[in-house]
């Protein structure tokens, strides 16, 4: 019991409050200490859309992150959000003027929550303005963009983090711990299913110019990223196949459904699916010689549910994932905390390299090797 508590607190789960893991014959309840005191990360939100609304609301429960700036192309949103979250007019910017955050001492970092195609230039501009950057996933449209973003932030001496909220989710981290501790034995197979039926055909996610792709970029990245941290290795090859049943809604360059397979140096294989045309796809399954672990749902906004060969895993918490993510990212930026599963720009870049390979495999129909 004490060993598990110490391990989870070391992983940075202390921000979560109370959480519980159920075994087959026993229940372990872990009450974690509050996040260590320290300075508050002052954050400007860029792109005031639907997900930014969730982030902003969740941040009201953050202990070490606060909204101190807003960036949007919609004046009405800047006004209403500014009034709602107490952001003064001199800390509200549009997309043309936001380089001026350079002169704003009340902003430490900018959280980029805009359409995928805008990430590259906006992240580079934020770094040049001397601010740390948190960028929603996918970090960019391709590996070339990702490398340029990482290089720009390094040159500016600023951190680049990616919004991988599941990297701080306790059941995810418990399965990661079990695999690392050898409790599942040698890993043999991973399955990741990520998808939903997308609605409004005019939204930016179905616009190649803004999204850079389709289901793979938006939802499939959960399965792709998940297989890497669940297996604990980097894949060395990929194969992939695309299925498209609605060519009006899913135009050229916007994938409806992609299945992809990955091979790992230790012999593990992964089979994943991403889709914009199927519901009930939110499952991770990790199989080892000694046991298995499953999350279903695996990447929703919660509650995440899990089980292993020993029984169910259960979580109790009153804190939204985004609040935990922002507190942990504050600790990374301000305290130098090292998360168990990385969330830095290099992590985001590795996903983009694999996404490039998946799209190449779809086009060629062959196996694409990863360097």
mmCIF file of C-alpha atoms in Angstrom:
data_model
loop_
_atom_site.group_PDB
_atom_site.id
_atom_site.type_symbol
_atom_site.label_atom_id
_atom_site.label_comp_id
_atom_site.label_asym_id
_atom_site.label_seq_id
_atom_site.Cartn_x
_atom_site.Cartn_y
_atom_site.Cartn_z
ATOM 1 C CA UNK A 1 0.000 0.000 0.000
ATOM 2 C CA UNK A 2 2.673 2.508 0.998
ATOM 3 C CA UNK A 3 4.810 1.539 -2.003
ATOM 4 C CA UNK A 4 1.965 2.249 -4.408
ATOM 5 C CA UNK A 5 1.142 5.532 -2.670
ATOM 6 C CA UNK A 6 4.754 6.665 -2.905
ATOM 7 C CA UNK A 7 4.943 5.674 -6.550
ATOM 8 C CA UNK A 8 1.775 7.513 -7.524
ATOM 9 C CA UNK A 9 2.758 10.638 -5.651
ATOM 10 C CA UNK A 10 6.133 10.564 -7.383
ATOM 11 C CA UNK A 11 4.293 10.410 -10.708
ATOM 12 C CA UNK A 12 2.639 13.706 -9.924
ATOM 13 C CA UNK A 13 -0.865 12.421 -9.196
ATOM 14 C CA UNK A 14 -1.005 14.465 -6.024
ATOM 15 C CA UNK A 15 -3.138 17.036 -7.809
ATOM 16 C CA UNK A 16 -5.978 14.539 -8.185
ATOM 17 C CA UNK A 17 -7.269 14.452 -4.629
ATOM 18 C CA UNK A 18 -8.820 11.075 -3.758
ATOM 19 C CA UNK A 19 -8.696 8.080 -6.055
ATOM 20 C CA UNK A 20 -9.181 4.362 -5.583
ATOM 21 C CA UNK A 21 -8.024 1.188 -7.294
ATOM 22 C CA UNK A 22 -10.108 -1.983 -6.908
ATOM 23 C CA UNK A 23 -8.433 -5.356 -6.953
ATOM 24 C CA UNK A 24 -10.254 -8.661 -7.304
ATOM 25 C CA UNK A 25 -10.491 -9.307 -3.576
ATOM 26 C CA UNK A 26 -9.515 -6.019 -1.982
ATOM 27 C CA UNK A 27 -9.971 -2.277 -2.293
ATOM 28 C CA UNK A 28 -7.121 0.194 -1.928
ATOM 29 C CA UNK A 29 -8.045 3.817 -1.290
ATOM 30 C CA UNK A 30 -5.289 6.356 -1.801
ATOM 31 C CA UNK A 31 -5.636 9.859 -0.423
ATOM 32 C CA UNK A 32 -3.014 12.008 -2.084
ATOM 33 C CA UNK A 33 -1.476 15.157 -0.685
ATOM 34 C CA UNK A 34 -2.245 18.493 -2.374
ATOM 35 C CA UNK A 35 0.037 19.776 -5.079
ATOM 36 C CA UNK A 36 3.139 21.307 -3.562
ATOM 37 C CA UNK A 37 2.854 25.040 -3.080
ATOM 38 C CA UNK A 38 4.610 27.311 -5.479
ATOM 39 C CA UNK A 39 4.138 30.012 -8.065
ATOM 40 C CA UNK A 40 1.084 30.070 -10.312
ATOM 41 C CA UNK A 41 1.464 29.652 -14.069
ATOM 42 C CA UNK A 42 -0.183 32.622 -15.772
ATOM 43 C CA UNK A 43 -1.713 31.451 -19.034
ATOM 44 C CA UNK A 44 -3.130 33.150 -22.119
ATOM 45 C CA UNK A 45 -5.674 31.012 -23.979
ATOM 46 C CA UNK A 46 -5.428 31.275 -27.768
ATOM 47 C CA UNK A 47 -8.505 30.241 -29.745
ATOM 48 C CA UNK A 48 -11.714 30.595 -27.753
ATOM 49 C CA UNK A 49 -13.711 27.713 -29.197
ATOM 50 C CA UNK A 50 -15.468 24.711 -27.720
ATOM 51 C CA UNK A 51 -12.497 22.919 -26.200
ATOM 52 C CA UNK A 52 -11.038 26.187 -24.900
ATOM 53 C CA UNK A 53 -14.331 26.665 -23.048
ATOM 54 C CA UNK A 54 -13.822 23.320 -21.322
ATOM 55 C CA UNK A 55 -10.226 24.203 -20.476
ATOM 56 C CA UNK A 56 -11.222 27.607 -19.117
ATOM 57 C CA UNK A 57 -14.006 26.206 -16.940
ATOM 58 C CA UNK A 58 -11.733 23.445 -15.656
ATOM 59 C CA UNK A 59 -8.980 25.913 -14.843
ATOM 60 C CA UNK A 60 -11.259 27.473 -12.264
ATOM 61 C CA UNK A 61 -10.394 24.382 -10.210
ATOM 62 C CA UNK A 62 -6.671 24.609 -10.927
ATOM 63 C CA UNK A 63 -4.395 25.314 -7.993
ATOM 64 C CA UNK A 64 -1.337 26.423 -9.903
ATOM 65 C CA UNK A 65 -2.611 27.765 -13.227
ATOM 66 C CA UNK A 66 -4.654 30.892 -13.918
ATOM 67 C CA UNK A 67 -6.078 32.554 -17.032
ATOM 68 C CA UNK A 68 -4.416 35.952 -17.397
ATOM 69 C CA UNK A 69 -4.652 36.499 -21.153
ATOM 70 C CA UNK A 70 -6.960 35.853 -24.097
ATOM 71 C CA UNK A 71 -6.276 35.658 -27.838
ATOM 72 C CA UNK A 72 -9.063 35.424 -30.408
ATOM 73 C CA UNK A 73 -10.151 36.698 -33.786
ATOM 74 C CA UNK A 74 -13.632 37.428 -32.439
ATOM 75 C CA UNK A 75 -13.947 40.738 -30.539
ATOM 76 C CA UNK A 76 -17.212 39.656 -28.908
ATOM 77 C CA UNK A 77 -15.518 36.616 -27.399
ATOM 78 C CA UNK A 78 -12.616 38.668 -26.104
ATOM 79 C CA UNK A 79 -15.088 40.942 -24.334
ATOM 80 C CA UNK A 80 -17.351 38.250 -22.880
ATOM 81 C CA UNK A 81 -14.525 35.936 -21.869
ATOM 82 C CA UNK A 82 -12.542 38.833 -20.437
ATOM 83 C CA UNK A 83 -15.459 39.830 -18.249
ATOM 84 C CA UNK A 84 -16.188 36.234 -17.229
ATOM 85 C CA UNK A 85 -12.616 35.336 -16.265
ATOM 86 C CA UNK A 86 -11.395 38.718 -15.074
ATOM 87 C CA UNK A 87 -8.904 39.328 -17.885
ATOM 88 C CA UNK A 88 -8.285 43.065 -18.391
ATOM 89 C CA UNK A 89 -8.498 44.662 -21.827
ATOM 90 C CA UNK A 90 -4.745 45.161 -22.033
ATOM 91 C CA UNK A 91 -4.304 41.370 -21.827
ATOM 92 C CA UNK A 92 -6.718 40.618 -24.675
ATOM 93 C CA UNK A 93 -5.257 40.206 -28.161
ATOM 94 C CA UNK A 94 -6.309 39.319 -31.685
ATOM 95 C CA UNK A 95 -4.337 37.069 -34.029
ATOM 96 C CA UNK A 96 -2.558 40.023 -35.612
ATOM 97 C CA UNK A 97 -1.521 41.682 -32.351
ATOM 98 C CA UNK A 98 -0.671 38.780 -30.056
ATOM 99 C CA UNK A 99 3.100 39.166 -30.564
ATOM 100 C CA UNK A 100 2.675 41.989 -28.036
ATOM 101 C CA UNK A 101 2.423 39.378 -25.275
ATOM 102 C CA UNK A 102 6.186 39.856 -25.258
ATOM 103 C CA UNK A 103 5.625 43.011 -23.247
ATOM 104 C CA UNK A 104 3.071 41.533 -20.865
ATOM 105 C CA UNK A 105 4.679 40.399 -17.598
ATOM 106 C CA UNK A 106 1.382 38.856 -16.451
ATOM 107 C CA UNK A 107 1.594 36.067 -19.052
ATOM 108 C CA UNK A 108 4.056 33.176 -18.633
ATOM 109 C CA UNK A 109 2.684 30.783 -21.236
ATOM 110 C CA UNK A 110 0.257 30.650 -24.149
ATOM 111 C CA UNK A 111 -2.056 27.660 -24.624
ATOM 112 C CA UNK A 112 -2.695 27.254 -28.357
ATOM 113 C CA UNK A 113 -6.171 25.730 -28.907
ATOM 114 C CA UNK A 114 -6.771 26.626 -32.539
ATOM 115 C CA UNK A 115 -7.298 24.472 -35.667
ATOM 116 C CA UNK A 116 -4.348 22.196 -36.435
ATOM 117 C CA UNK A 117 -3.066 24.135 -39.447
ATOM 118 C CA UNK A 118 -2.527 27.247 -37.315
ATOM 119 C CA UNK A 119 -0.402 25.597 -34.613
ATOM 120 C CA UNK A 120 2.942 25.817 -36.405
ATOM 121 C CA UNK A 121 3.077 29.563 -36.988
ATOM 122 C CA UNK A 122 1.366 30.462 -33.725
ATOM 123 C CA UNK A 123 3.688 28.361 -31.583
ATOM 124 C CA UNK A 124 6.736 29.835 -33.288
ATOM 125 C CA UNK A 125 5.419 33.383 -32.792
ATOM 126 C CA UNK A 126 4.689 32.734 -29.110
ATOM 127 C CA UNK A 127 8.188 31.383 -28.541
ATOM 128 C CA UNK A 128 9.677 34.395 -30.327
ATOM 129 C CA UNK A 129 7.637 36.569 -27.972
ATOM 130 C CA UNK A 130 9.411 34.931 -25.058
ATOM 131 C CA UNK A 131 6.572 32.782 -23.749
ATOM 132 C CA UNK A 132 6.366 29.089 -22.932
ATOM 133 C CA UNK A 133 3.865 27.286 -25.150
ATOM 134 C CA UNK A 134 1.279 24.589 -24.549
ATOM 135 C CA UNK A 135 -0.124 23.320 -27.847
ATOM 136 C CA UNK A 136 -3.114 21.105 -28.434
ATOM 137 C CA UNK A 137 -2.563 17.845 -30.288
ATOM 138 C CA UNK A 138 -1.684 17.105 -32.976
ATOM 139 C CA UNK A 139 1.180 19.498 -32.440
ATOM 140 C CA UNK A 140 1.435 20.245 -36.163
ATOM 141 C CA UNK A 141 0.349 18.952 -39.541
ATOM 142 C CA UNK A 142 3.454 16.851 -40.174
ATOM 143 C CA UNK A 143 6.910 16.025 -38.867
ATOM 144 C CA UNK A 144 8.530 18.910 -40.773
ATOM 145 C CA UNK A 145 6.328 21.394 -38.953
ATOM 146 C CA UNK A 146 6.942 19.620 -35.663
ATOM 147 C CA UNK A 147 10.722 19.835 -36.008
ATOM 148 C CA UNK A 148 10.517 23.555 -36.765
ATOM 149 C CA UNK A 149 8.306 24.147 -33.727
ATOM 150 C CA UNK A 150 10.632 22.239 -31.405
ATOM 151 C CA UNK A 151 13.649 24.075 -32.805
ATOM 152 C CA UNK A 152 11.998 27.492 -32.420
ATOM 153 C CA UNK A 153 11.140 26.903 -28.770
ATOM 154 C CA UNK A 154 14.630 25.586 -28.021
ATOM 155 C CA UNK A 155 16.168 28.621 -29.711
ATOM 156 C CA UNK A 156 13.992 30.914 -27.593
ATOM 157 C CA UNK A 157 14.817 28.998 -24.425
ATOM 158 C CA UNK A 158 11.138 28.260 -23.823
ATOM 159 C CA UNK A 159 9.332 25.024 -23.097
ATOM 160 C CA UNK A 160 6.947 23.471 -25.598
ATOM 161 C CA UNK A 161 4.356 21.143 -24.080
ATOM 162 C CA UNK A 162 1.523 19.277 -25.811
ATOM 163 C CA UNK A 163 -1.996 18.834 -24.446
ATOM 164 C CA UNK A 164 -1.743 15.110 -23.722
ATOM 165 C CA UNK A 165 -4.174 15.203 -20.799
ATOM 166 C CA UNK A 166 -4.322 11.405 -20.553
ATOM 167 C CA UNK A 167 -0.665 11.342 -19.518
ATOM 168 C CA UNK A 168 -1.823 12.569 -16.094
ATOM 169 C CA UNK A 169 -4.933 10.370 -15.818
ATOM 170 C CA UNK A 170 -4.634 7.974 -12.831
ATOM 171 C CA UNK A 171 -5.965 4.736 -14.325
ATOM 172 C CA UNK A 172 -3.765 5.272 -17.366
ATOM 173 C CA UNK A 173 -0.808 5.756 -15.072
ATOM 174 C CA UNK A 174 -1.723 2.738 -12.952
ATOM 175 C CA UNK A 175 -1.650 0.489 -16.024
ATOM 176 C CA UNK A 176 1.626 2.100 -17.049
ATOM 177 C CA UNK A 177 2.970 1.306 -13.555
ATOM 178 C CA UNK A 178 1.777 -2.290 -13.765
ATOM 179 C CA UNK A 179 3.515 -2.805 -17.089
ATOM 180 C CA UNK A 180 6.720 -1.174 -15.846
ATOM 181 C CA UNK A 181 6.639 -3.327 -12.686
ATOM 182 C CA UNK A 182 6.263 -6.503 -14.728
ATOM 183 C CA UNK A 183 2.844 -7.330 -13.309
ATOM 184 C CA UNK A 184 1.467 -8.061 -16.777
ATOM 185 C CA UNK A 185 4.524 -10.007 -17.867
ATOM 186 C CA UNK A 186 6.066 -9.519 -21.282
ATOM 187 C CA UNK A 187 3.737 -7.404 -23.405
ATOM 188 C CA UNK A 188 2.525 -9.140 -26.547
ATOM 189 C CA UNK A 189 -0.257 -7.025 -28.061
ATOM 190 C CA UNK A 190 -2.028 -3.674 -27.890
ATOM 191 C CA UNK A 191 -5.336 -2.638 -29.379
ATOM 192 C CA UNK A 192 -6.506 0.969 -29.554
ATOM 193 C CA UNK A 193 -9.917 2.038 -30.834
ATOM 194 C CA UNK A 194 -10.734 5.736 -31.182
ATOM 195 C CA UNK A 195 -13.712 7.150 -33.010
ATOM 196 C CA UNK A 196 -17.129 8.769 -33.125
ATOM 197 C CA UNK A 197 -19.709 9.858 -35.697
ATOM 198 C CA UNK A 198 -18.825 13.446 -36.528
ATOM 199 C CA UNK A 199 -21.634 15.951 -37.013
ATOM 200 C CA UNK A 200 -21.654 19.331 -38.769
ATOM 201 C CA UNK A 201 -20.085 18.798 -42.226
ATOM 202 C CA UNK A 202 -19.002 22.464 -42.376
ATOM 203 C CA UNK A 203 -16.800 22.365 -39.260
ATOM 204 C CA UNK A 204 -13.060 22.935 -39.516
ATOM 205 C CA UNK A 205 -12.235 19.313 -38.600
ATOM 206 C CA UNK A 206 -13.583 18.269 -42.005
ATOM 207 C CA UNK A 207 -11.616 20.963 -43.823
ATOM 208 C CA UNK A 208 -8.299 19.611 -45.126
ATOM 209 C CA UNK A 209 -6.717 23.062 -45.149
ATOM 210 C CA UNK A 210 -7.408 23.593 -41.444
ATOM 211 C CA UNK A 211 -7.290 20.046 -40.069
ATOM 212 C CA UNK A 212 -4.498 18.565 -42.159
ATOM 213 C CA UNK A 213 -6.377 15.281 -42.378
ATOM 214 C CA UNK A 214 -9.381 13.688 -40.756
ATOM 215 C CA UNK A 215 -10.112 11.156 -38.041
ATOM 216 C CA UNK A 216 -6.486 10.105 -37.614
ATOM 217 C CA UNK A 217 -5.310 13.625 -36.774
ATOM 218 C CA UNK A 218 -8.179 14.379 -34.426
ATOM 219 C CA UNK A 219 -9.135 11.171 -32.611
ATOM 220 C CA UNK A 220 -6.780 8.468 -33.900
ATOM 221 C CA UNK A 221 -3.863 10.218 -32.262
ATOM 222 C CA UNK A 222 -5.160 8.910 -28.902
ATOM 223 C CA UNK A 223 -4.725 5.291 -29.990
ATOM 224 C CA UNK A 224 -1.410 6.072 -31.668
ATOM 225 C CA UNK A 225 0.037 7.881 -28.678
ATOM 226 C CA UNK A 226 -1.511 5.367 -26.291
ATOM 227 C CA UNK A 227 0.127 2.365 -27.938
ATOM 228 C CA UNK A 228 3.536 3.986 -27.490
ATOM 229 C CA UNK A 229 3.280 4.631 -23.761
ATOM 230 C CA UNK A 230 1.363 1.433 -23.033
ATOM 231 C CA UNK A 231 3.824 -0.812 -24.896
ATOM 232 C CA UNK A 232 6.835 1.192 -23.693
ATOM 233 C CA UNK A 233 8.710 1.113 -26.998
ATOM 234 C CA UNK A 234 8.815 3.125 -30.194
ATOM 235 C CA UNK A 235 7.378 1.400 -33.288
ATOM 236 C CA UNK A 236 9.723 0.425 -36.111
ATOM 237 C CA UNK A 237 7.144 -0.085 -38.882
ATOM 238 C CA UNK A 238 3.546 0.734 -39.779
ATOM 239 C CA UNK A 239 0.945 -0.511 -42.228
ATOM 240 C CA UNK A 240 -2.432 1.131 -42.781
ATOM 241 C CA UNK A 241 -5.676 0.984 -44.740
ATOM 242 C CA UNK A 242 -8.334 3.637 -45.349
ATOM 243 C CA UNK A 243 -12.074 3.112 -45.751
ATOM 244 C CA UNK A 244 -14.296 5.897 -47.069
ATOM 245 C CA UNK A 245 -18.056 5.461 -47.471
ATOM 246 C CA UNK A 246 -19.116 9.113 -47.764
ATOM 247 C CA UNK A 247 -17.035 11.080 -50.242
ATOM 248 C CA UNK A 248 -19.260 14.130 -49.975
ATOM 249 C CA UNK A 249 -18.744 14.611 -46.251
ATOM 250 C CA UNK A 250 -15.184 13.268 -46.251
ATOM 251 C CA UNK A 251 -13.525 14.985 -49.163
ATOM 252 C CA UNK A 252 -10.064 14.276 -50.597
ATOM 253 C CA UNK A 253 -7.450 14.415 -47.868
ATOM 254 C CA UNK A 254 -9.972 14.065 -45.027
ATOM 255 C CA UNK A 255 -9.942 10.473 -43.821
ATOM 256 C CA UNK A 256 -13.166 8.908 -42.575
ATOM 257 C CA UNK A 257 -11.755 5.650 -41.179
ATOM 258 C CA UNK A 258 -8.170 4.388 -41.006
ATOM 259 C CA UNK A 259 -7.000 1.131 -39.490
ATOM 260 C CA UNK A 260 -3.292 0.961 -38.795
ATOM 261 C CA UNK A 261 -0.876 -1.592 -37.435
ATOM 262 C CA UNK A 262 2.469 -1.012 -35.761
ATOM 263 C CA UNK A 263 5.405 -3.262 -35.025
ATOM 264 C CA UNK A 264 7.795 -2.776 -32.116
ATOM 265 C CA UNK A 265 11.418 -3.876 -31.731
ATOM 266 C CA UNK A 266 10.582 -6.364 -28.966
ATOM 267 C CA UNK A 267 8.104 -8.203 -31.162
ATOM 268 C CA UNK A 268 4.932 -6.537 -29.882
ATOM 269 C CA UNK A 269 2.293 -5.669 -32.460
ATOM 270 C CA UNK A 270 -0.468 -3.068 -32.170
ATOM 271 C CA UNK A 271 -3.727 -2.847 -34.062
ATOM 272 C CA UNK A 272 -5.519 0.501 -34.023
ATOM 273 C CA UNK A 273 -8.554 2.108 -35.601
ATOM 274 C CA UNK A 274 -9.608 5.732 -35.949
ATOM 275 C CA UNK A 275 -12.944 6.770 -37.365
ATOM 276 C CA UNK A 276 -15.283 9.704 -37.860
ATOM 277 C CA UNK A 277 -18.136 7.369 -38.782
ATOM 278 C CA UNK A 278 -18.487 4.940 -35.847
ATOM 279 C CA UNK A 279 -19.500 5.457 -32.248
ATOM 280 C CA UNK A 280 -18.545 3.282 -29.260
ATOM 281 C CA UNK A 281 -14.847 3.347 -30.157
ATOM 282 C CA UNK A 282 -12.879 4.371 -27.084
ATOM 283 C CA UNK A 283 -10.934 1.363 -25.839
ATOM 284 C CA UNK A 284 -7.347 0.433 -25.034
ATOM 285 C CA UNK A 285 -6.400 -3.203 -24.431
ATOM 286 C CA UNK A 286 -2.913 -4.300 -23.398
ATOM 287 C CA UNK A 287 -2.164 -8.029 -23.300
ATOM 288 C CA UNK A 288 0.816 -9.612 -21.581
ATOM 289 C CA UNK A 289 2.032 -13.089 -20.707
ATOM 290 C CA UNK A 290 0.802 -12.772 -17.105
ATOM 291 C CA UNK A 291 -2.323 -10.682 -17.540
ATOM 292 C CA UNK A 292 -4.159 -7.917 -19.318
ATOM 293 C CA UNK A 293 -5.284 -4.346 -18.744
ATOM 294 C CA UNK A 294 -8.178 -2.542 -20.386
ATOM 295 C CA UNK A 295 -9.510 1.013 -20.404
ATOM 296 C CA UNK A 296 -13.028 1.635 -21.718
ATOM 297 C CA UNK A 297 -13.631 4.520 -22.066
ATOM 298 C CA UNK A 298 -9.940 5.209 -22.504
ATOM 299 C CA UNK A 299 -9.675 8.848 -23.576
ATOM 300 C CA UNK A 300 -13.005 10.566 -22.910
ATOM 301 C CA UNK A 301 -13.313 13.533 -20.568
ATOM 302 C CA UNK A 302 -14.182 11.088 -17.833
ATOM 303 C CA UNK A 303 -14.786 9.126 -15.881
ATOM 304 C CA UNK A 304 -12.253 6.706 -17.330
ATOM 305 C CA UNK A 305 -13.015 3.085 -16.471
ATOM 306 C CA UNK A 306 -10.600 0.180 -16.365
ATOM 307 C CA UNK A 307 -10.077 -3.431 -15.441
ATOM 308 C CA UNK A 308 -7.299 -5.989 -15.380
ATOM 309 C CA UNK A 309 -7.131 -9.760 -15.046
ATOM 310 C CA UNK A 310 -7.235 -9.126 -11.262
ATOM 311 C CA UNK A 311 -10.453 -7.131 -11.345
ATOM 312 C CA UNK A 312 -11.795 -3.623 -11.886
ATOM 313 C CA UNK A 313 -9.859 -0.400 -11.525
ATOM 314 C CA UNK A 314 -11.917 2.479 -10.246
ATOM 315 C CA UNK A 315 -11.282 6.187 -9.937
ATOM 316 C CA UNK A 316 -12.943 8.670 -7.638
ATOM 317 C CA UNK A 317 -12.065 12.312 -8.152
ATOM 318 C CA UNK A 318 -13.856 15.638 -8.222
ATOM 319 C CA UNK A 319 -11.294 17.306 -10.461
ATOM 320 C CA UNK A 320 -11.633 17.592 -14.258
ATOM 321 C CA UNK A 321 -8.780 16.243 -16.368
ATOM 322 C CA UNK A 322 -7.913 19.675 -17.742
ATOM 323 C CA UNK A 323 -7.495 21.136 -14.248
ATOM 324 C CA UNK A 324 -5.078 18.351 -13.352
ATOM 325 C CA UNK A 325 -3.246 18.765 -16.665
ATOM 326 C CA UNK A 326 -2.736 22.480 -16.116
ATOM 327 C CA UNK A 327 -1.486 22.026 -12.552
ATOM 328 C CA UNK A 328 0.959 19.366 -13.667
ATOM 329 C CA UNK A 329 2.142 21.487 -16.588
ATOM 330 C CA UNK A 330 2.640 24.394 -14.214
ATOM 331 C CA UNK A 331 4.870 22.129 -12.145
ATOM 332 C CA UNK A 332 6.794 21.076 -15.257
ATOM 333 C CA UNK A 333 7.405 24.657 -16.373
ATOM 334 C CA UNK A 334 7.920 26.305 -12.994
ATOM 335 C CA UNK A 335 9.381 23.501 -10.864
ATOM 336 C CA UNK A 336 11.133 21.305 -13.420
ATOM 337 C CA UNK A 337 8.915 18.320 -12.649
ATOM 338 C CA UNK A 338 9.538 15.313 -14.900
ATOM 339 C CA UNK A 339 6.287 13.528 -15.768
ATOM 340 C CA UNK A 340 6.228 9.748 -16.021
ATOM 341 C CA UNK A 341 4.898 9.961 -19.587
ATOM 342 C CA UNK A 342 6.448 12.900 -21.455
ATOM 343 C CA UNK A 343 4.321 15.774 -22.757
ATOM 344 C CA UNK A 344 7.076 17.824 -24.394
ATOM 345 C CA UNK A 345 7.520 18.849 -28.003
ATOM 346 C CA UNK A 346 9.702 15.833 -28.748
ATOM 347 C CA UNK A 347 6.808 13.598 -27.696
ATOM 348 C CA UNK A 348 4.495 15.477 -30.029
ATOM 349 C CA UNK A 349 7.028 15.225 -32.836
ATOM 350 C CA UNK A 350 7.263 11.436 -32.499
ATOM 351 C CA UNK A 351 3.517 11.162 -33.074
ATOM 352 C CA UNK A 352 3.772 13.357 -36.171
ATOM 353 C CA UNK A 353 6.532 11.166 -37.617
ATOM 354 C CA UNK A 354 4.285 8.134 -37.242
ATOM 355 C CA UNK A 355 1.228 9.955 -38.629
ATOM 356 C CA UNK A 356 3.265 10.838 -41.731
ATOM 357 C CA UNK A 357 4.179 7.160 -42.073
ATOM 358 C CA UNK A 358 0.561 6.036 -41.649
ATOM 359 C CA UNK A 359 -0.632 8.321 -44.430
ATOM 360 C CA UNK A 360 2.232 7.095 -46.600
ATOM 361 C CA UNK A 361 1.273 3.477 -45.897
ATOM 362 C CA UNK A 362 -2.337 4.228 -46.890
ATOM 363 C CA UNK A 363 -1.169 5.619 -50.232
ATOM 364 C CA UNK A 364 1.397 2.924 -51.023
ATOM 365 C CA UNK A 365 -0.362 -0.076 -49.538
ATOM 366 C CA UNK A 366 2.952 -1.281 -48.132
ATOM 367 C CA UNK A 367 4.894 -1.458 -44.892
ATOM 368 C CA UNK A 368 6.628 1.798 -44.014
ATOM 369 C CA UNK A 369 9.730 1.578 -41.856
ATOM 370 C CA UNK A 370 10.294 4.094 -39.086
ATOM 371 C CA UNK A 371 13.817 5.294 -38.406
#
